Coordinates of C-alpha atoms and ligand atoms in Angstrom, one line a residue:
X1 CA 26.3 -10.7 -14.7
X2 CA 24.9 -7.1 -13.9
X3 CA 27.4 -4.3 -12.6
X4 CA 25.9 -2.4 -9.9
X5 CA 26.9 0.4 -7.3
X6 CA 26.2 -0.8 -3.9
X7 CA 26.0 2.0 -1.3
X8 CA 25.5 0.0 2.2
X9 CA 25.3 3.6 3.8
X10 CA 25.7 3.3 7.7
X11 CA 23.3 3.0 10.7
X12 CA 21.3 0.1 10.1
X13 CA 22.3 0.3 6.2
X14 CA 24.9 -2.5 6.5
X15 CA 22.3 -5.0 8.0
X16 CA 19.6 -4.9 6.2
X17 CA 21.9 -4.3 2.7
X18 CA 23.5 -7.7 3.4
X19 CA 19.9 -9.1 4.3
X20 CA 18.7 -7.6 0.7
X21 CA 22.7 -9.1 -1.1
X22 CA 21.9 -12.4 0.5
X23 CA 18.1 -12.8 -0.7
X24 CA 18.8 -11.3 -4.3
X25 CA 21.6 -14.0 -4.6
X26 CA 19.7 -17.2 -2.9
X27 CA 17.1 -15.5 -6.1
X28 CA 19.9 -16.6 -8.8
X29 CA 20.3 -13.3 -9.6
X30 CA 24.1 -12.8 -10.8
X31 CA 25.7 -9.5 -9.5
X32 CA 28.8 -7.7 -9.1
X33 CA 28.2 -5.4 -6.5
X34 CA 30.6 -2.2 -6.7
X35 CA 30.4 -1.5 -3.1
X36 CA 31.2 2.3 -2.2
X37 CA 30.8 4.8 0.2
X38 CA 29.0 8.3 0.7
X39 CA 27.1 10.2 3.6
X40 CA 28.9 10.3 7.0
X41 CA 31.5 7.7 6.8
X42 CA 32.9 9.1 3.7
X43 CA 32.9 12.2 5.0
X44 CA 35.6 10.5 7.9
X45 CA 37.6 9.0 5.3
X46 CA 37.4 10.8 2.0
X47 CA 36.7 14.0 3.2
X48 CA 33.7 14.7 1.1
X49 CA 29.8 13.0 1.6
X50 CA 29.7 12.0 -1.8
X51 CA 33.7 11.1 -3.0
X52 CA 34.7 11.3 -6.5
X53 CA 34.8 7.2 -6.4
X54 CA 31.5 7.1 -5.7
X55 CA 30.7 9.2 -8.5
X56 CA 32.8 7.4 -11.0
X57 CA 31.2 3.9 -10.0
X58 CA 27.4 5.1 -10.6
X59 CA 28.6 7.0 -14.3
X60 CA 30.0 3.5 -14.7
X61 CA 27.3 0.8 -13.5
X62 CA 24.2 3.5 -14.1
X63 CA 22.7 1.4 -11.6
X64 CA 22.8 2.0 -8.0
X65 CA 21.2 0.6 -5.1
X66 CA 21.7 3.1 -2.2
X67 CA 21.0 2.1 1.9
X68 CA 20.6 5.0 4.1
X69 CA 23.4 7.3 4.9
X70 CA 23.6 9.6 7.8
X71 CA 23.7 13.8 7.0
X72 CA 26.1 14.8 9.1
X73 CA 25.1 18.3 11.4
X74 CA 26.8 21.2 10.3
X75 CA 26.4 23.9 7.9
X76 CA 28.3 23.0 4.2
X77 CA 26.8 19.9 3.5
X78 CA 24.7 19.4 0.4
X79 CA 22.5 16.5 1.3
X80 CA 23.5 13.2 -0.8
X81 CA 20.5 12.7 -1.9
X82 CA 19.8 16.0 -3.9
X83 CA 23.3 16.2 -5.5
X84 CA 23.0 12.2 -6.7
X85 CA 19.6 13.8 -8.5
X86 CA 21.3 16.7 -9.5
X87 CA 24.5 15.1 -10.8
X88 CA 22.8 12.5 -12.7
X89 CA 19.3 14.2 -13.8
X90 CA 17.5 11.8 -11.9
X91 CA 14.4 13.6 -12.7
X92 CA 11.7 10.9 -11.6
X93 CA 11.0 9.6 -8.3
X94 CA 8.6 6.9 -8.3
X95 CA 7.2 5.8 -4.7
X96 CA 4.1 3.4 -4.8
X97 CA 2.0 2.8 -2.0
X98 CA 0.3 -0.4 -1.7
X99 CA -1.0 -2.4 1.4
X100 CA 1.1 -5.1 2.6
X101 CA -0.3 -8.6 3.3
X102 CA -1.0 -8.3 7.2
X103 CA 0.4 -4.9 8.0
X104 CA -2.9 -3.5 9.6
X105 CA -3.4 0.2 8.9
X106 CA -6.6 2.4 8.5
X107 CA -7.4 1.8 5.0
X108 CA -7.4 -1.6 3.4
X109 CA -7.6 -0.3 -0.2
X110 CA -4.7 1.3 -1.0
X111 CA -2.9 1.4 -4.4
X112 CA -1.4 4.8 -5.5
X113 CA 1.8 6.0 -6.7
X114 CA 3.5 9.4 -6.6
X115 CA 5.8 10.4 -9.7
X116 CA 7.6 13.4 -7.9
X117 CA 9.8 15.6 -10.0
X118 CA 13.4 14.9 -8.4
X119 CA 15.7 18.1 -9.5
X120 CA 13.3 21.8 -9.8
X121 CA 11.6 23.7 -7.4
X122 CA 13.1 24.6 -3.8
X123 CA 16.0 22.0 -4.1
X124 CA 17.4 23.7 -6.9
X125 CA 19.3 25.5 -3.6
X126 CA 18.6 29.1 -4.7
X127 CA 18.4 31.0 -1.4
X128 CA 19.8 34.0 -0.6
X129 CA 20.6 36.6 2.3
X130 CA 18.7 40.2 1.7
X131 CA 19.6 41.3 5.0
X132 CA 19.7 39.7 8.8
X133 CA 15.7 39.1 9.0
X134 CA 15.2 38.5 5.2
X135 CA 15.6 35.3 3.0
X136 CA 14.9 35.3 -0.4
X137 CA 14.1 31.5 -1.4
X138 CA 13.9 30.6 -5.3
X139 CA 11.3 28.0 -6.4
X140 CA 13.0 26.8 -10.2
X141 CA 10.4 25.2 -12.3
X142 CA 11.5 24.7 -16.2
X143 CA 8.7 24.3 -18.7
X144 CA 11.2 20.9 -20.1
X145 CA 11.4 19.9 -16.0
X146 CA 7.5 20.2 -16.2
X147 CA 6.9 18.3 -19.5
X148 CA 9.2 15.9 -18.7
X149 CA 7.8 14.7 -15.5
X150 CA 4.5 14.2 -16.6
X151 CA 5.4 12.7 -19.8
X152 CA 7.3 9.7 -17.3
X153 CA 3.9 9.8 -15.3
X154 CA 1.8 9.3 -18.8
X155 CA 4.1 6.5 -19.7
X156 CA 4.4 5.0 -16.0
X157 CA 0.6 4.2 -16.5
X158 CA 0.4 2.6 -19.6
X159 CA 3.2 0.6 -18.7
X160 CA 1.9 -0.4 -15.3
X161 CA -1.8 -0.9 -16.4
X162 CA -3.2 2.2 -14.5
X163 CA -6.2 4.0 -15.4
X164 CA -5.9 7.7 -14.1
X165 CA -2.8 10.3 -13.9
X166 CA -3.7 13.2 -11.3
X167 CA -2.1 16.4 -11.8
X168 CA -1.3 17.8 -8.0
X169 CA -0.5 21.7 -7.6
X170 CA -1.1 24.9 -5.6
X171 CA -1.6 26.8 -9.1
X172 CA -4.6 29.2 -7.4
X173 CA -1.5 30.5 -5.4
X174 CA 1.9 30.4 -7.4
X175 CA 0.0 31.2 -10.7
X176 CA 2.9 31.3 -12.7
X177 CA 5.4 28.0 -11.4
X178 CA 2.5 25.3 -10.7
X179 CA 0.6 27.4 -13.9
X180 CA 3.3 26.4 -15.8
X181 CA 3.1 22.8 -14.6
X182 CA -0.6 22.5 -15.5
X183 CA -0.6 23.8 -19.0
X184 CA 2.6 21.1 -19.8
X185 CA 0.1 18.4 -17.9
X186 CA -2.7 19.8 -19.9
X187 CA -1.0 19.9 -23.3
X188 CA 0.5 16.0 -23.2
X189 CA -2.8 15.0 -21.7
X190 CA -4.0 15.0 -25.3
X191 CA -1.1 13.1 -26.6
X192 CA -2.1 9.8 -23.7
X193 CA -5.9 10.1 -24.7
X194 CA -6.4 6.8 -23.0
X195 CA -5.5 7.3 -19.8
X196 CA -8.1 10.0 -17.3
X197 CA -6.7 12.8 -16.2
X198 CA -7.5 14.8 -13.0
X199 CA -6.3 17.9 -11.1
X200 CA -6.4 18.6 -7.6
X201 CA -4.7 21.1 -5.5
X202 CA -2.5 20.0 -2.6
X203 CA -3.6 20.9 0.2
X204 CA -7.3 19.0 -1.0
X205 CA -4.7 16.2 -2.0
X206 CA -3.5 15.9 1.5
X207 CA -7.2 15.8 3.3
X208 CA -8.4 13.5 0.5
X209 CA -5.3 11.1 1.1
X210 CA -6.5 10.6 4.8
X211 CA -10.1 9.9 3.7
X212 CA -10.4 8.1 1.1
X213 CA -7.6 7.0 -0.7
X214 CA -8.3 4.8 -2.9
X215 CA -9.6 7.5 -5.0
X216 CA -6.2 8.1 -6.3
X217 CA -4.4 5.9 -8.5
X218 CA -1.1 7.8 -10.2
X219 CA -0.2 11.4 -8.9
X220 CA 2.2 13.7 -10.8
X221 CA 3.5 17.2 -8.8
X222 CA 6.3 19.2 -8.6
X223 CA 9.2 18.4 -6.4
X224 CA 8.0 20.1 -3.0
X225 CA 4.5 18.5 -2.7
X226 CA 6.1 15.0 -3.7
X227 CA 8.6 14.9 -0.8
X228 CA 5.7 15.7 2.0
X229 CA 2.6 13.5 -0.3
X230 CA 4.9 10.8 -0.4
X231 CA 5.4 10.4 2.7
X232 CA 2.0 10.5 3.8
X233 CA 1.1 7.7 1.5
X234 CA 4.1 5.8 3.2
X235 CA 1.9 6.2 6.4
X236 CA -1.0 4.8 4.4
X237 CA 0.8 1.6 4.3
X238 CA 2.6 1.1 7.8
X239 CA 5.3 3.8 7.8
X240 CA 8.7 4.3 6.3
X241 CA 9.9 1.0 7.1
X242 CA 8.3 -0.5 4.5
X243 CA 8.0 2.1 1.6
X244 CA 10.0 1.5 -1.1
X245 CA 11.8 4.4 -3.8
X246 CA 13.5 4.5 -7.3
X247 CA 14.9 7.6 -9.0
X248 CA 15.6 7.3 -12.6
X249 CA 17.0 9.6 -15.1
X250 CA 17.8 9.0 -18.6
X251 CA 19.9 6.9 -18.4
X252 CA 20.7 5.9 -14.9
X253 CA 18.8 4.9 -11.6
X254 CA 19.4 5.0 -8.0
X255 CA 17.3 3.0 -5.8
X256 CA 16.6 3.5 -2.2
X257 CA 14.3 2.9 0.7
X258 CA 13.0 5.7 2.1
X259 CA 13.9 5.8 5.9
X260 CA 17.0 6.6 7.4
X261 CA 20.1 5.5 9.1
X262 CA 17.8 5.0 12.2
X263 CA 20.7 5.4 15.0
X264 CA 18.8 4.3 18.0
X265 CA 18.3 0.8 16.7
X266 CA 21.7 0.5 14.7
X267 CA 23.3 -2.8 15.3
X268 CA 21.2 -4.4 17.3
X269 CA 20.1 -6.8 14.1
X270 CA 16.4 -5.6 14.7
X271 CA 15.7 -3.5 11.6
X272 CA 13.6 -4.2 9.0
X273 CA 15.3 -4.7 5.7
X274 CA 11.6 -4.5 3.8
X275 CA 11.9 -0.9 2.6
X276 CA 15.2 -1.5 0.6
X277 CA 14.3 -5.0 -0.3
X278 CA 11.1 -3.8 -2.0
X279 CA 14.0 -0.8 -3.5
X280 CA 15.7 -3.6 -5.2
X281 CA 12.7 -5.7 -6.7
X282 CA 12.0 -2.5 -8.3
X283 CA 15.8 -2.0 -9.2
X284 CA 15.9 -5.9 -10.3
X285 CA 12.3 -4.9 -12.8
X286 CA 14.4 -2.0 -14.2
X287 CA 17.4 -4.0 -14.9
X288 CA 14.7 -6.6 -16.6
X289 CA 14.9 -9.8 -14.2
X290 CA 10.9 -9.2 -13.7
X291 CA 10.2 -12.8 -13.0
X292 CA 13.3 -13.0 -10.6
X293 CA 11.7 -9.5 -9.1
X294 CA 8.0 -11.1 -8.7
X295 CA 9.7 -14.6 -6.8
X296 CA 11.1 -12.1 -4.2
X297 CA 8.4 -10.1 -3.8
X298 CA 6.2 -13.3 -3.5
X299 CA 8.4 -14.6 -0.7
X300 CA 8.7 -11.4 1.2
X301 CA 4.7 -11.1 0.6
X302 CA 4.4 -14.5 2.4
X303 CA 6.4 -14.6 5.1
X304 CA 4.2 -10.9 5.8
X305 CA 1.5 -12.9 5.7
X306 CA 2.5 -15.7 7.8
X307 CA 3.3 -13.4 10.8
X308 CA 5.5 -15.9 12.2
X309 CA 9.2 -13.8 11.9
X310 CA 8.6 -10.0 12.0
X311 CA 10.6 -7.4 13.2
X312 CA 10.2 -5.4 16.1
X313 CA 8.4 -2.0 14.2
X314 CA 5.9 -4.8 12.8
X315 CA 5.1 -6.2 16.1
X316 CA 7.5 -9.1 15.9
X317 CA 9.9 -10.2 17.5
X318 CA 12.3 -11.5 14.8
X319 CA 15.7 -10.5 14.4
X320 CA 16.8 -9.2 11.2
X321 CA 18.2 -12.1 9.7
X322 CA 15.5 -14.8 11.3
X323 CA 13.0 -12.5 8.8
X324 CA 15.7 -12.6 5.9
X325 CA 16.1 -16.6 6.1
X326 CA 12.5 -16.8 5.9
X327 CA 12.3 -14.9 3.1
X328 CA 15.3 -16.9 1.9
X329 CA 13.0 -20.4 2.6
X330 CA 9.9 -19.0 1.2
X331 CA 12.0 -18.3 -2.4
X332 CA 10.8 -20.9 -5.5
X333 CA 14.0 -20.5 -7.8
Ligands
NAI1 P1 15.0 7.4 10.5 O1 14.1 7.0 9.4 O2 16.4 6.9 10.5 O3 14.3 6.8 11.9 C1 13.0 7.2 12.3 C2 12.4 6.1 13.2 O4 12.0 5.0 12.4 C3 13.4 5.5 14.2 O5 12.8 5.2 15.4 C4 14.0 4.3 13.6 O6 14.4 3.3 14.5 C5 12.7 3.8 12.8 N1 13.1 3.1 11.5 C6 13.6 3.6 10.4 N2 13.9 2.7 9.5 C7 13.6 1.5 10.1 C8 13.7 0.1 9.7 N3 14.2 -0.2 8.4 N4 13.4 -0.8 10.5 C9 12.9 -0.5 11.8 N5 12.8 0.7 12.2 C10 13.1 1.7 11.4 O7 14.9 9.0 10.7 P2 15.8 9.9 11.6 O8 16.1 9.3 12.9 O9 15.2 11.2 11.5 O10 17.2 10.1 10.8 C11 18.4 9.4 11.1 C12 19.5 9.7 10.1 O11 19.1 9.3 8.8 C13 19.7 11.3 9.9 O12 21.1 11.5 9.8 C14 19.0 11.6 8.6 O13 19.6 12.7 8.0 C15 19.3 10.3 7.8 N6 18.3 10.1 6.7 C16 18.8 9.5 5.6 C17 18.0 9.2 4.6 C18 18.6 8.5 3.4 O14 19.8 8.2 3.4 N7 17.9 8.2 2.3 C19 16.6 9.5 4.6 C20 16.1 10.0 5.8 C21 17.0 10.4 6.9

């Protein structure tokens, strides 16, 4: 029995979190699921977007699996997403990109994954007033944040069978930050002789990506260029809704899809639980149920395929628990 934080966020989080409980239990996988709360309804009943019980579950479980959570407007809020990196140097985030079985897009050949540095650069939150008309915005980069992150990338592709790790900065410009970043690339390069190595500079990346992707197989960049990169290779694949996301420190994960709370279509049992459900194969591989991981992802693969019970941002007309019971049907436990 595995001990897990359970964030089911708000929005459309509660649906398609019970849609991802319910096929992750038909899956025989035993969990306890710790559920607890952050983003805007915390905020209502604890006062704070990211409660202290919240934070005491995760340093508990180390494993979280977090639905989307609306930011709510104001000024004072420190997005949930950046202190949950922060608080528990979740230094990695790992988004993949691959096509999905009859989820028509531009490209047919995609297979790339961007290793984003989670906890340096902009996010670090150093900004400060000069006067009226003048910010002064800090980019933090740390030669161990640098090494670090492309050491994980290095490691992600042996581990994953992948041939190349690309190296993605704007070092002609901020010669001394993204410098930094290629000489730590550079150095453990020699240490991973058997994987190729490649640098590009990101604003190439970002033309390249809409060309010809599937010249790319594992990216590695600082945090700023992984947030936007990312989610252009989401597009790559049919959008948000399907894109998948993990964020692992030492020792402790957090896994989320990548879209949001998605207000206009909340509770209308029309959303598409793909994006998280793909969160939590990747969760369930972490946790080591691989094979349990590969049934789901099998299942969800073939009722993709099938066509017969999508939801409505996939052309279907499906509600959101017609497509889970497929799923659920479709599962060889
Ligand atoms: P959004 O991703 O919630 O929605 C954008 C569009 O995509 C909407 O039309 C929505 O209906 C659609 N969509 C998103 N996920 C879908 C799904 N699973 N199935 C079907 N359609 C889906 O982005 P938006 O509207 O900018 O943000 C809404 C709220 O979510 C905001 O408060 C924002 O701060 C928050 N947010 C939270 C995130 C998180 O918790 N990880 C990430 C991004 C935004």
């Amino acid at each position: 029995m595995y001990n897990i934080t359970l964030i089911e966020g708000d929005g459309i989080g509660p649906e398609i979190s019970k849609s991802v409980v319910e096929i992750i239990k038909k899956a025989n996988v035993e969990i306890n699921w710790d559920k607890q709360q952050a983003g805007k309804l915390a905020l209502e009943k604890y006062g704070s977007v990211l409660p202290s019980n919240t934070i005491e579950s995760i340093k508990k479980n180390r494993v979280c699996l977090k639905a989307p959570i609306t930011t709510p407007i104001g000024y004072g809020f420190k997005s949930v997403n950046v202190q949950l990196r922060q608080l528990f140097d979740l230094y990695a985030n790992i988004r993949p990109s691959k096509n999905l079985p009859n989820i028509k897009t531009p490209f047919e050949d995609v297979d790339l994954v961007v290793i984003r540095e989670n906890t340096e650069d902009i996010y670090a939150g150093l900004e400060e007033k000069i006067d009226e008309n003048t910010i002064h915005g800090i980019k933090l980069i740390t030669k161990k944040g640098c090494e670090r992150i492309c050491d994980f990338a290095f490691q992600y592709a042996i581990k994953n069978n992948r041939k190349e790790v690309c190296a993605v900065s704007k070092a002609n410009i901020s010669k001394l930050a993204d410098g930094m970043f290629l000489d730590c690339f550079r150095e453990l390069a020699k240490k991973y002789s058997e994987i190729k190595t490649r640098e590009i500079l990101i604003d190439n990346l970002c033309m390249q990506l809409v060309v010809n992707p599937s010249q790319f197989d594992v990216m590695v960049m600082p945090n700023l260029y992984g947030d936007i990169a990312s989610d252009l290779c989401a597009g790559l694949i049919g959008g948000l809704g399907v894109a998948q996301s993990a964020n692992i420190g030492k020792d402790c994960a957090v896994f989320e899809a990548v879209h949001g709370s998605a207000p206009d279509i909340a509770g209308k049992n029309t959303a598409n639980p793909t994006g998280l459900l793909r969160s939590a194969i990747m969760m369930l591989e972490y946790i080591g149920e691989k094979e349990k991981a590969k049934k789901i992802e099998l299942a969800l693969f073939e009722t993709l395929k099938e066509g017969k019970y999508l939801t409505p941002d996939l052309k279907g007309s499906a509600t959101t628990e017609e497509f889970t019971n497929e799923i659920i049907k479709k599962l060889t436990v």
